[in-house]
């Protein structure tokens, strides 16, 4: 929840497009951008990594560097690489329902420090890679924990607390770690699909990715990994960041989101991703994405509002 102190500042906008309310930290700056009227081709750039999270409304992001266009909604992250400008459209912004986004600029030195700590304490053994930020644009769904962290960071940055700098440092470190984990997980999934025989974790990841709709069989995964039970669970969590069950759960829900974007029915998506009841699927989806499957489908397919689900 945004504090009254922050809300008071936002209630006095200086401009109607990308009105900026900022709070500085030692290695990061948090800004809340409010837009109160529709606009197109608004340029945004930074010489630092910028982590953006939508709070309300819709943006359409255009990359001048990679020539792509994507819609940006709440419960999603858009990470801008340093010195890679983008252009933004605000199709639905208005005075009564502004489009609002939080943006956190993080110094490259701060990112490197987190990478160094991860490489020292949680090395990526088994891969020709270390923890490092891949200097590119990134658009992804994020889970409830990340959404909660972003909301908490607004309060931490804006409050006058005696331990503010320390708490800001912890929150920024957590955000960077979540970003690095997401990028590294994407790398490992791609590596696993291209070379499932590289190691035991690759074999398991490739198998899970290709069998999303099937019930998980832990004993079969352990056998596939060629590890003991204890080592398998330890290696999987250290490499992927969660248990095999949680990983499959996340893969299923991200696949479900992709299918809903393509206008598949909620019932079709439910059974295609291994769920046995639509109510269980809907609860799991809402917990992960913040809205239920029907709302998510209508967000990306407005015409579905007049057709059967």
PDB file of C-alpha atoms in Angstrom:
ATOM      1  CA  UNK A   1       0.000   0.000   0.000  1.00  0.00           C
ATOM      2  CA  UNK A   2       1.269   3.485  -0.911  1.00  0.00           C
ATOM      3  CA  UNK A   3       1.607   5.743   2.132  1.00  0.00           C
ATOM      4  CA  UNK A   4      -0.353   8.979   2.461  1.00  0.00           C
ATOM      5  CA  UNK A   5       2.912  10.942   2.307  1.00  0.00           C
ATOM      6  CA  UNK A   6       3.668   9.534  -1.138  1.00  0.00           C
ATOM      7  CA  UNK A   7       0.055   9.846  -2.265  1.00  0.00           C
ATOM      8  CA  UNK A   8       0.013  13.533  -1.326  1.00  0.00           C
ATOM      9  CA  UNK A   9       2.962  14.180  -3.642  1.00  0.00           C
ATOM     10  CA  UNK A  10       1.345  12.227  -6.488  1.00  0.00           C
ATOM     11  CA  UNK A  11      -1.903  14.171  -6.070  1.00  0.00           C
ATOM     12  CA  UNK A  12      -0.110  17.351  -7.173  1.00  0.00           C
ATOM     13  CA  UNK A  13       1.220  16.417 -10.621  1.00  0.00           C
ATOM     14  CA  UNK A  14       3.442  18.850 -12.475  1.00  0.00           C
ATOM     15  CA  UNK A  15       2.746  17.219 -15.846  1.00  0.00           C
ATOM     16  CA  UNK A  16       0.038  14.895 -17.155  1.00  0.00           C
ATOM     17  CA  UNK A  17       2.341  12.439 -18.963  1.00  0.00           C
ATOM     18  CA  UNK A  18       4.905  10.504 -16.919  1.00  0.00           C
ATOM     19  CA  UNK A  19       4.651  12.739 -13.844  1.00  0.00           C
ATOM     20  CA  UNK A  20       7.611  11.609 -11.735  1.00  0.00           C
ATOM     21  CA  UNK A  21       7.811  11.279  -7.942  1.00  0.00           C
ATOM     22  CA  UNK A  22      11.316  10.160  -6.917  1.00  0.00           C
ATOM     23  CA  UNK A  23      13.163   8.953  -3.824  1.00  0.00           C
ATOM     24  CA  UNK A  24      16.934   8.461  -3.885  1.00  0.00           C
ATOM     25  CA  UNK A  25      19.006   5.761  -2.204  1.00  0.00           C
ATOM     26  CA  UNK A  26      22.758   5.215  -2.092  1.00  0.00           C
ATOM     27  CA  UNK A  27      22.982   2.975  -5.202  1.00  0.00           C
ATOM     28  CA  UNK A  28      19.420   3.198  -6.454  1.00  0.00           C
ATOM     29  CA  UNK A  29      16.561   5.594  -7.082  1.00  0.00           C
ATOM     30  CA  UNK A  30      12.877   4.724  -6.951  1.00  0.00           C
ATOM     31  CA  UNK A  31      10.378   6.688  -9.014  1.00  0.00           C
ATOM     32  CA  UNK A  32       6.626   6.484  -9.405  1.00  0.00           C
ATOM     33  CA  UNK A  33       5.409   7.553 -12.847  1.00  0.00           C
ATOM     34  CA  UNK A  34       1.765   8.615 -13.210  1.00  0.00           C
ATOM     35  CA  UNK A  35       0.216   9.378 -16.600  1.00  0.00           C
ATOM     36  CA  UNK A  36      -3.186  11.088 -16.697  1.00  0.00           C
ATOM     37  CA  UNK A  37      -3.887  11.298 -20.440  1.00  0.00           C
ATOM     38  CA  UNK A  38      -3.323   9.082 -23.447  1.00  0.00           C
ATOM     39  CA  UNK A  39      -0.018   9.604 -25.239  1.00  0.00           C
ATOM     40  CA  UNK A  40       2.227   7.930 -27.789  1.00  0.00           C
ATOM     41  CA  UNK A  41       5.948   7.593 -28.444  1.00  0.00           C
ATOM     42  CA  UNK A  42       7.092   8.917 -25.064  1.00  0.00           C
ATOM     43  CA  UNK A  43      10.837   8.294 -24.834  1.00  0.00           C
ATOM     44  CA  UNK A  44      12.432   6.776 -21.732  1.00  0.00           C
ATOM     45  CA  UNK A  45      16.133   6.075 -21.219  1.00  0.00           C
ATOM     46  CA  UNK A  46      18.650   5.587 -18.419  1.00  0.00           C
ATOM     47  CA  UNK A  47      22.377   5.024 -18.123  1.00  0.00           C
ATOM     48  CA  UNK A  48      21.657   2.485 -15.346  1.00  0.00           C
ATOM     49  CA  UNK A  49      19.677  -0.737 -15.191  1.00  0.00           C
ATOM     50  CA  UNK A  50      15.997   0.164 -14.730  1.00  0.00           C
ATOM     51  CA  UNK A  51      13.538  -2.301 -13.189  1.00  0.00           C
ATOM     52  CA  UNK A  52       9.926  -1.339 -13.993  1.00  0.00           C
ATOM     53  CA  UNK A  53       6.795  -2.802 -12.463  1.00  0.00           C
ATOM     54  CA  UNK A  54       3.273  -1.759 -13.441  1.00  0.00           C
ATOM     55  CA  UNK A  55       0.872  -0.734 -10.682  1.00  0.00           C
ATOM     56  CA  UNK A  56      -2.200   0.143 -12.781  1.00  0.00           C
ATOM     57  CA  UNK A  57      -3.256   0.599 -16.373  1.00  0.00           C
ATOM     58  CA  UNK A  58      -1.526  -0.488 -19.571  1.00  0.00           C
ATOM     59  CA  UNK A  59       1.539   0.580 -21.499  1.00  0.00           C
ATOM     60  CA  UNK A  60       2.781  -0.467 -24.914  1.00  0.00           C
ATOM     61  CA  UNK A  61       6.583  -0.640 -24.952  1.00  0.00           C
ATOM     62  CA  UNK A  62       8.568  -0.168 -28.171  1.00  0.00           C
ATOM     63  CA  UNK A  63      12.245  -0.992 -28.341  1.00  0.00           C
ATOM     64  CA  UNK A  64      14.234   1.160 -30.725  1.00  0.00           C
ATOM     65  CA  UNK A  65      17.189  -1.214 -30.453  1.00  0.00           C
ATOM     66  CA  UNK A  66      15.526  -4.618 -30.878  1.00  0.00           C
ATOM     67  CA  UNK A  67      12.516  -3.507 -32.926  1.00  0.00           C
ATOM     68  CA  UNK A  68       9.835  -5.146 -30.860  1.00  0.00           C
ATOM     69  CA  UNK A  69       6.540  -4.124 -29.286  1.00  0.00           C
ATOM     70  CA  UNK A  70       4.899  -5.558 -26.178  1.00  0.00           C
ATOM     71  CA  UNK A  71       1.971  -4.741 -23.915  1.00  0.00           C
ATOM     72  CA  UNK A  72       2.896  -4.092 -20.284  1.00  0.00           C
ATOM     73  CA  UNK A  73       0.389  -4.801 -17.486  1.00  0.00           C
ATOM     74  CA  UNK A  74       0.350  -5.006 -13.659  1.00  0.00           C
ATOM     75  CA  UNK A  75       2.051  -8.065 -12.150  1.00  0.00           C
ATOM     76  CA  UNK A  76       4.688  -7.914 -14.887  1.00  0.00           C
ATOM     77  CA  UNK A  77       8.288  -6.698 -14.947  1.00  0.00           C
ATOM     78  CA  UNK A  78      10.037  -4.804 -17.717  1.00  0.00           C
ATOM     79  CA  UNK A  79      13.789  -4.462 -17.269  1.00  0.00           C
ATOM     80  CA  UNK A  80      15.568  -1.825 -19.338  1.00  0.00           C
ATOM     81  CA  UNK A  81      19.237  -2.315 -20.070  1.00  0.00           C
ATOM     82  CA  UNK A  82      21.527   0.704 -19.566  1.00  0.00           C
ATOM     83  CA  UNK A  83      21.603   3.135 -22.487  1.00  0.00           C
ATOM     84  CA  UNK A  84      18.899   1.261 -24.403  1.00  0.00           C
ATOM     85  CA  UNK A  85      16.087   3.815 -24.903  1.00  0.00           C
ATOM     86  CA  UNK A  86      12.496   2.748 -25.431  1.00  0.00           C
ATOM     87  CA  UNK A  87       9.310   4.511 -26.475  1.00  0.00           C
ATOM     88  CA  UNK A  88       6.007   4.117 -24.620  1.00  0.00           C
ATOM     89  CA  UNK A  89       2.351   4.451 -25.588  1.00  0.00           C
ATOM     90  CA  UNK A  90      -0.371   5.075 -22.988  1.00  0.00           C
ATOM     91  CA  UNK A  91      -3.595   4.037 -24.757  1.00  0.00           C
ATOM     92  CA  UNK A  92      -5.973   4.095 -21.774  1.00  0.00           C
ATOM     93  CA  UNK A  93      -4.585   6.699 -19.367  1.00  0.00           C
ATOM     94  CA  UNK A  94      -7.005   9.349 -18.082  1.00  0.00           C
ATOM     95  CA  UNK A  95      -7.531  11.641 -15.089  1.00  0.00           C
ATOM     96  CA  UNK A  96      -9.763   9.240 -13.179  1.00  0.00           C
ATOM     97  CA  UNK A  97      -7.757   6.077 -14.005  1.00  0.00           C
ATOM     98  CA  UNK A  98      -4.091   7.019 -14.474  1.00  0.00           C
ATOM     99  CA  UNK A  99      -1.500   4.575 -15.761  1.00  0.00           C
ATOM    100  CA  UNK A 100       1.018   4.110 -12.954  1.00  0.00           C
ATOM    101  CA  UNK A 101       4.403   2.424 -12.964  1.00  0.00           C
ATOM    102  CA  UNK A 102       7.207   2.060 -10.437  1.00  0.00           C
ATOM    103  CA  UNK A 103      10.752   2.323 -11.825  1.00  0.00           C
ATOM    104  CA  UNK A 104      13.898   1.510  -9.847  1.00  0.00           C
ATOM    105  CA  UNK A 105      17.221   2.625 -11.314  1.00  0.00           C
ATOM    106  CA  UNK A 106      20.102   0.536  -9.953  1.00  0.00           C
ATOM    107  CA  UNK A 107      23.763   1.343 -10.461  1.00  0.00           C
ATOM    108  CA  UNK A 108      25.793  -1.168 -12.467  1.00  0.00           C
ATOM    109  CA  UNK A 109      28.307  -1.272  -9.623  1.00  0.00           C
ATOM    110  CA  UNK A 110      25.553  -2.421  -7.250  1.00  0.00           C
ATOM    111  CA  UNK A 111      24.534  -5.192  -9.646  1.00  0.00           C
ATOM    112  CA  UNK A 112      28.150  -6.351  -9.905  1.00  0.00           C
ATOM    113  CA  UNK A 113      28.487  -6.554  -6.114  1.00  0.00           C
ATOM    114  CA  UNK A 114      25.449  -8.836  -5.899  1.00  0.00           C
ATOM    115  CA  UNK A 115      26.801 -11.001  -8.746  1.00  0.00           C
ATOM    116  CA  UNK A 116      30.139 -11.324  -6.952  1.00  0.00           C
ATOM    117  CA  UNK A 117      28.429 -12.446  -3.739  1.00  0.00           C
ATOM    118  CA  UNK A 118      26.340 -15.023  -5.568  1.00  0.00           C
ATOM    119  CA  UNK A 119      29.374 -16.371  -7.426  1.00  0.00           C
ATOM    120  CA  UNK A 120      31.226 -16.722  -4.117  1.00  0.00           C
ATOM    121  CA  UNK A 121      28.360 -18.348  -2.216  1.00  0.00           C
ATOM    122  CA  UNK A 122      26.108 -20.026  -4.815  1.00  0.00           C
ATOM    123  CA  UNK A 123      28.320 -20.839  -7.825  1.00  0.00           C
ATOM    124  CA  UNK A 124      26.679 -22.214 -10.978  1.00  0.00           C
ATOM    125  CA  UNK A 125      28.704 -25.423 -11.100  1.00  0.00           C
ATOM    126  CA  UNK A 126      28.122 -27.595 -14.145  1.00  0.00           C
ATOM    127  CA  UNK A 127      27.755 -24.678 -16.572  1.00  0.00           C
ATOM    128  CA  UNK A 128      30.231 -22.502 -18.421  1.00  0.00           C
ATOM    129  CA  UNK A 129      28.655 -19.443 -16.824  1.00  0.00           C
ATOM    130  CA  UNK A 130      28.799 -17.292 -13.736  1.00  0.00           C
ATOM    131  CA  UNK A 131      26.117 -15.146 -12.173  1.00  0.00           C
ATOM    132  CA  UNK A 132      25.999 -11.997 -14.261  1.00  0.00           C
ATOM    133  CA  UNK A 133      23.425  -9.556 -15.562  1.00  0.00           C
ATOM    134  CA  UNK A 134      22.626 -10.169 -19.217  1.00  0.00           C
ATOM    135  CA  UNK A 135      22.620  -6.648 -20.611  1.00  0.00           C
ATOM    136  CA  UNK A 136      19.335  -6.788 -22.515  1.00  0.00           C
ATOM    137  CA  UNK A 137      15.683  -5.832 -22.316  1.00  0.00           C
ATOM    138  CA  UNK A 138      13.518  -8.291 -20.416  1.00  0.00           C
ATOM    139  CA  UNK A 139       9.730  -8.541 -20.118  1.00  0.00           C
ATOM    140  CA  UNK A 140       8.290 -11.207 -17.856  1.00  0.00           C
ATOM    141  CA  UNK A 141       5.524 -12.096 -15.451  1.00  0.00           C
ATOM    142  CA  UNK A 142       6.558 -11.935 -11.845  1.00  0.00           C
ATOM    143  CA  UNK A 143       5.122 -13.748  -8.862  1.00  0.00           C
ATOM    144  CA  UNK A 144       3.290 -12.437  -5.830  1.00  0.00           C
ATOM    145  CA  UNK A 145       6.516 -12.253  -3.797  1.00  0.00           C
ATOM    146  CA  UNK A 146       8.112  -9.862  -6.307  1.00  0.00           C
ATOM    147  CA  UNK A 147       4.937  -7.768  -6.476  1.00  0.00           C
ATOM    148  CA  UNK A 148       4.937  -7.548  -2.678  1.00  0.00           C
ATOM    149  CA  UNK A 149       8.629  -6.576  -2.690  1.00  0.00           C
ATOM    150  CA  UNK A 150       7.974  -3.719  -5.150  1.00  0.00           C
ATOM    151  CA  UNK A 151       5.131  -2.390  -2.982  1.00  0.00           C
ATOM    152  CA  UNK A 152       7.317  -2.656   0.116  1.00  0.00           C
ATOM    153  CA  UNK A 153      10.152  -0.812  -1.627  1.00  0.00           C
ATOM    154  CA  UNK A 154       7.894   2.212  -2.220  1.00  0.00           C
ATOM    155  CA  UNK A 155       7.413   2.513   1.522  1.00  0.00           C
ATOM    156  CA  UNK A 156      11.062   1.824   2.382  1.00  0.00           C
ATOM    157  CA  UNK A 157      12.367   4.451  -0.053  1.00  0.00           C
ATOM    158  CA  UNK A 158       9.815   7.078   0.963  1.00  0.00           C
ATOM    159  CA  UNK A 159       9.726   6.730   4.756  1.00  0.00           C
ATOM    160  CA  UNK A 160      11.911   8.700   7.160  1.00  0.00           C
ATOM    161  CA  UNK A 161      13.180   5.693   9.134  1.00  0.00           C
ATOM    162  CA  UNK A 162      16.478   5.729  11.079  1.00  0.00           C
ATOM    163  CA  UNK A 163      17.478   2.451   9.345  1.00  0.00           C
ATOM    164  CA  UNK A 164      16.223   3.508   5.914  1.00  0.00           C
ATOM    165  CA  UNK A 165      19.549   3.173   4.071  1.00  0.00           C
ATOM    166  CA  UNK A 166      20.142  -0.313   5.462  1.00  0.00           C
ATOM    167  CA  UNK A 167      16.633  -1.475   4.552  1.00  0.00           C
ATOM    168  CA  UNK A 168      16.934   0.047   1.067  1.00  0.00           C
ATOM    169  CA  UNK A 169      20.186  -1.849   0.564  1.00  0.00           C
ATOM    170  CA  UNK A 170      18.558  -5.156   1.560  1.00  0.00           C
ATOM    171  CA  UNK A 171      15.524  -4.590  -0.660  1.00  0.00           C
ATOM    172  CA  UNK A 172      17.637  -3.619  -3.695  1.00  0.00           C
ATOM    173  CA  UNK A 173      19.834  -6.693  -3.178  1.00  0.00           C
ATOM    174  CA  UNK A 174      16.734  -8.889  -3.090  1.00  0.00           C
ATOM    175  CA  UNK A 175      15.354  -7.337  -6.270  1.00  0.00           C
ATOM    176  CA  UNK A 176      18.656  -7.803  -8.125  1.00  0.00           C
ATOM    177  CA  UNK A 177      18.866 -11.410  -6.933  1.00  0.00           C
ATOM    178  CA  UNK A 178      15.344 -12.126  -8.188  1.00  0.00           C
ATOM    179  CA  UNK A 179      16.241 -10.603 -11.572  1.00  0.00           C
ATOM    180  CA  UNK A 180      19.466 -12.610 -11.835  1.00  0.00           C
ATOM    181  CA  UNK A 181      17.682 -15.795 -10.806  1.00  0.00           C
ATOM    182  CA  UNK A 182      15.043 -15.262 -13.506  1.00  0.00           C
ATOM    183  CA  UNK A 183      17.638 -14.630 -16.208  1.00  0.00           C
ATOM    184  CA  UNK A 184      19.761 -17.587 -15.121  1.00  0.00           C
ATOM    185  CA  UNK A 185      16.739 -19.888 -14.999  1.00  0.00           C
ATOM    186  CA  UNK A 186      15.870 -18.903 -18.571  1.00  0.00           C
ATOM    187  CA  UNK A 187      19.460 -19.677 -19.595  1.00  0.00           C
ATOM    188  CA  UNK A 188      19.361 -23.096 -17.903  1.00  0.00           C
ATOM    189  CA  UNK A 189      15.997 -23.992 -19.494  1.00  0.00           C
ATOM    190  CA  UNK A 190      17.329 -23.085 -22.942  1.00  0.00           C
ATOM    191  CA  UNK A 191      20.586 -24.959 -22.270  1.00  0.00           C
ATOM    192  CA  UNK A 192      18.646 -27.997 -21.027  1.00  0.00           C
ATOM    193  CA  UNK A 193      16.385 -28.156 -24.074  1.00  0.00           C
ATOM    194  CA  UNK A 194      19.379 -27.863 -26.418  1.00  0.00           C
ATOM    195  CA  UNK A 195      21.602 -30.279 -24.483  1.00  0.00           C
ATOM    196  CA  UNK A 196      19.589 -32.463 -22.062  1.00  0.00           C
ATOM    197  CA  UNK A 197      22.518 -34.852 -21.620  1.00  0.00           C
ATOM    198  CA  UNK A 198      24.879 -32.129 -20.358  1.00  0.00           C
ATOM    199  CA  UNK A 199      24.239 -33.043 -16.720  1.00  0.00           C
ATOM    200  CA  UNK A 200      21.586 -34.517 -14.449  1.00  0.00           C
ATOM    201  CA  UNK A 201      19.796 -31.231 -13.791  1.00  0.00           C
ATOM    202  CA  UNK A 202      19.558 -30.537 -17.524  1.00  0.00           C
ATOM    203  CA  UNK A 203      17.959 -33.937 -18.059  1.00  0.00           C
ATOM    204  CA  UNK A 204      15.348 -33.293 -15.375  1.00  0.00           C
ATOM    205  CA  UNK A 205      14.588 -29.726 -16.517  1.00  0.00           C
ATOM    206  CA  UNK A 206      14.154 -30.820 -20.141  1.00  0.00           C
ATOM    207  CA  UNK A 207      11.888 -33.688 -19.062  1.00  0.00           C
ATOM    208  CA  UNK A 208       9.686 -31.447 -16.894  1.00  0.00           C
ATOM    209  CA  UNK A 209       9.462 -28.813 -19.624  1.00  0.00           C
ATOM    210  CA  UNK A 210       8.276 -31.392 -22.156  1.00  0.00           C
ATOM    211  CA  UNK A 211       5.795 -33.106 -19.801  1.00  0.00           C
ATOM    212  CA  UNK A 212       3.982 -30.178 -18.206  1.00  0.00           C
ATOM    213  CA  UNK A 213       0.608 -31.873 -18.197  1.00  0.00           C
ATOM    214  CA  UNK A 214       1.744 -35.042 -16.429  1.00  0.00           C
ATOM    215  CA  UNK A 215       1.788 -35.793 -12.708  1.00  0.00           C
ATOM    216  CA  UNK A 216       5.260 -35.393 -11.251  1.00  0.00           C
ATOM    217  CA  UNK A 217       7.121 -38.627 -10.417  1.00  0.00           C
ATOM    218  CA  UNK A 218       9.956 -37.769  -8.051  1.00  0.00           C
ATOM    219  CA  UNK A 219      11.505 -41.239  -8.151  1.00  0.00           C
ATOM    220  CA  UNK A 220      11.689 -41.094 -11.936  1.00  0.00           C
ATOM    221  CA  UNK A 221      13.333 -37.657 -11.776  1.00  0.00           C
ATOM    222  CA  UNK A 222      15.905 -38.872  -9.257  1.00  0.00           C
ATOM    223  CA  UNK A 223      16.730 -41.805 -11.525  1.00  0.00           C
ATOM    224  CA  UNK A 224      16.985 -39.490 -14.527  1.00  0.00           C
ATOM    225  CA  UNK A 225      19.388 -37.208 -12.657  1.00  0.00           C
ATOM    226  CA  UNK A 226      21.747 -40.098 -11.764  1.00  0.00           C
ATOM    227  CA  UNK A 227      22.012 -38.693  -8.216  1.00  0.00           C
ATOM    228  CA  UNK A 228      21.047 -39.777  -4.762  1.00  0.00           C
ATOM    229  CA  UNK A 229      17.770 -38.395  -3.421  1.00  0.00           C
ATOM    230  CA  UNK A 230      19.527 -35.970  -1.072  1.00  0.00           C
ATOM    231  CA  UNK A 231      21.961 -34.699  -3.699  1.00  0.00           C
ATOM    232  CA  UNK A 232      19.220 -34.355  -6.318  1.00  0.00           C
ATOM    233  CA  UNK A 233      17.048 -32.097  -4.180  1.00  0.00           C
ATOM    234  CA  UNK A 234      20.060 -30.095  -3.029  1.00  0.00           C
ATOM    235  CA  UNK A 235      21.472 -29.598  -6.548  1.00  0.00           C
ATOM    236  CA  UNK A 236      18.105 -28.806  -8.086  1.00  0.00           C
ATOM    237  CA  UNK A 237      17.257 -26.133  -5.534  1.00  0.00           C
ATOM    238  CA  UNK A 238      20.748 -24.607  -5.678  1.00  0.00           C
ATOM    239  CA  UNK A 239      20.675 -24.460  -9.488  1.00  0.00           C
ATOM    240  CA  UNK A 240      17.025 -23.611 -10.198  1.00  0.00           C
ATOM    241  CA  UNK A 241      16.169 -21.833  -6.945  1.00  0.00           C
ATOM    242  CA  UNK A 242      13.173 -23.960  -5.946  1.00  0.00           C
ATOM    243  CA  UNK A 243      12.001 -27.571  -5.621  1.00  0.00           C
ATOM    244  CA  UNK A 244      11.085 -29.666  -8.695  1.00  0.00           C
ATOM    245  CA  UNK A 245       7.412 -29.460  -7.668  1.00  0.00           C
ATOM    246  CA  UNK A 246       7.496 -25.661  -7.482  1.00  0.00           C
ATOM    247  CA  UNK A 247       9.399 -25.449 -10.771  1.00  0.00           C
ATOM    248  CA  UNK A 248       6.773 -27.566 -12.553  1.00  0.00           C
ATOM    249  CA  UNK A 249       4.048 -25.460 -10.931  1.00  0.00           C
ATOM    250  CA  UNK A 250       5.628 -22.273 -12.322  1.00  0.00           C
ATOM    251  CA  UNK A 251       6.153 -23.767 -15.788  1.00  0.00           C
ATOM    252  CA  UNK A 252       2.523 -24.867 -15.927  1.00  0.00           C
ATOM    253  CA  UNK A 253       1.195 -21.449 -14.976  1.00  0.00           C
ATOM    254  CA  UNK A 254       3.432 -19.605 -17.443  1.00  0.00           C
ATOM    255  CA  UNK A 255       2.310 -22.022 -20.160  1.00  0.00           C
ATOM    256  CA  UNK A 256      -1.291 -21.400 -19.089  1.00  0.00           C
ATOM    257  CA  UNK A 257      -0.766 -17.647 -19.433  1.00  0.00           C
ATOM    258  CA  UNK A 258       0.603 -18.102 -22.961  1.00  0.00           C
ATOM    259  CA  UNK A 259      -2.406 -20.222 -23.964  1.00  0.00           C
ATOM    260  CA  UNK A 260      -4.870 -17.721 -22.485  1.00  0.00           C
ATOM    261  CA  UNK A 261      -3.177 -14.936 -24.463  1.00  0.00           C
ATOM    262  CA  UNK A 262      -3.891 -17.008 -27.581  1.00  0.00           C
ATOM    263  CA  UNK A 263      -7.593 -17.026 -26.613  1.00  0.00           C
ATOM    264  CA  UNK A 264      -7.897 -20.676 -25.553  1.00  0.00           C
ATOM    265  CA  UNK A 265     -10.749 -21.306 -23.150  1.00  0.00           C
ATOM    266  CA  UNK A 266     -10.037 -21.490 -19.415  1.00  0.00           C
ATOM    267  CA  UNK A 267     -11.254 -25.097 -19.331  1.00  0.00           C
ATOM    268  CA  UNK A 268      -8.973 -26.105 -22.211  1.00  0.00           C
ATOM    269  CA  UNK A 269      -5.985 -24.454 -20.575  1.00  0.00           C
ATOM    270  CA  UNK A 270      -6.762 -26.006 -17.206  1.00  0.00           C
ATOM    271  CA  UNK A 271      -6.568 -29.600 -18.472  1.00  0.00           C
ATOM    272  CA  UNK A 272      -3.784 -28.898 -20.980  1.00  0.00           C
ATOM    273  CA  UNK A 273      -1.489 -27.845 -18.137  1.00  0.00           C
ATOM    274  CA  UNK A 274      -2.129 -30.794 -15.846  1.00  0.00           C
ATOM    275  CA  UNK A 275      -4.824 -29.449 -13.517  1.00  0.00           C
ATOM    276  CA  UNK A 276      -7.740 -31.704 -12.665  1.00  0.00           C
ATOM    277  CA  UNK A 277     -10.281 -29.029 -11.745  1.00  0.00           C
ATOM    278  CA  UNK A 278     -10.922 -25.512 -12.996  1.00  0.00           C
ATOM    279  CA  UNK A 279     -11.418 -24.207  -9.440  1.00  0.00           C
ATOM    280  CA  UNK A 280      -7.956 -25.424  -8.359  1.00  0.00           C
ATOM    281  CA  UNK A 281      -6.456 -24.009 -11.545  1.00  0.00           C
ATOM    282  CA  UNK A 282      -8.140 -20.627 -11.028  1.00  0.00           C
ATOM    283  CA  UNK A 283      -6.950 -20.358  -7.416  1.00  0.00           C
ATOM    284  CA  UNK A 284      -3.367 -21.256  -8.365  1.00  0.00           C
ATOM    285  CA  UNK A 285      -3.374 -18.863 -11.319  1.00  0.00           C
ATOM    286  CA  UNK A 286      -4.676 -15.947  -9.272  1.00  0.00           C
ATOM    287  CA  UNK A 287      -2.161 -16.565  -6.498  1.00  0.00           C
ATOM    288  CA  UNK A 288       0.684 -16.463  -9.016  1.00  0.00           C
ATOM    289  CA  UNK A 289      -0.487 -13.692 -11.396  1.00  0.00           C
ATOM    290  CA  UNK A 290      -2.693 -11.574  -9.164  1.00  0.00           C
ATOM    291  CA  UNK A 291      -5.825 -11.981 -11.324  1.00  0.00           C
ATOM    292  CA  UNK A 292      -7.939 -15.000 -12.252  1.00  0.00           C
ATOM    293  CA  UNK A 293      -7.633 -16.783 -15.646  1.00  0.00           C
ATOM    294  CA  UNK A 294     -10.793 -15.221 -17.089  1.00  0.00           C
ATOM    295  CA  UNK A 295      -9.613 -11.701 -16.240  1.00  0.00           C
ATOM    296  CA  UNK A 296      -6.191 -12.476 -17.707  1.00  0.00           C
ATOM    297  CA  UNK A 297      -7.745 -13.790 -20.918  1.00  0.00           C
ATOM    298  CA  UNK A 298      -9.991 -10.740 -21.302  1.00  0.00           C
ATOM    299  CA  UNK A 299      -7.041  -8.419 -20.661  1.00  0.00           C
ATOM    300  CA  UNK A 300      -5.297  -9.792 -23.744  1.00  0.00           C
ATOM    301  CA  UNK A 301      -8.414 -10.628 -25.786  1.00  0.00           C
ATOM    302  CA  UNK A 302     -11.045  -7.917 -25.086  1.00  0.00           C
ATOM    303  CA  UNK A 303     -13.380  -9.335 -27.740  1.00  0.00           C
ATOM    304  CA  UNK A 304     -13.707 -12.470 -25.573  1.00  0.00           C
ATOM    305  CA  UNK A 305     -15.963 -10.462 -23.286  1.00  0.00           C
ATOM    306  CA  UNK A 306     -18.801 -11.023 -25.758  1.00  0.00           C
ATOM    307  CA  UNK A 307     -18.025 -14.652 -26.546  1.00  0.00           C
ATOM    308  CA  UNK A 308     -18.368 -17.806 -24.399  1.00  0.00           C
ATOM    309  CA  UNK A 309     -15.420 -18.641 -22.132  1.00  0.00           C
TER     310      UNK A 309
END
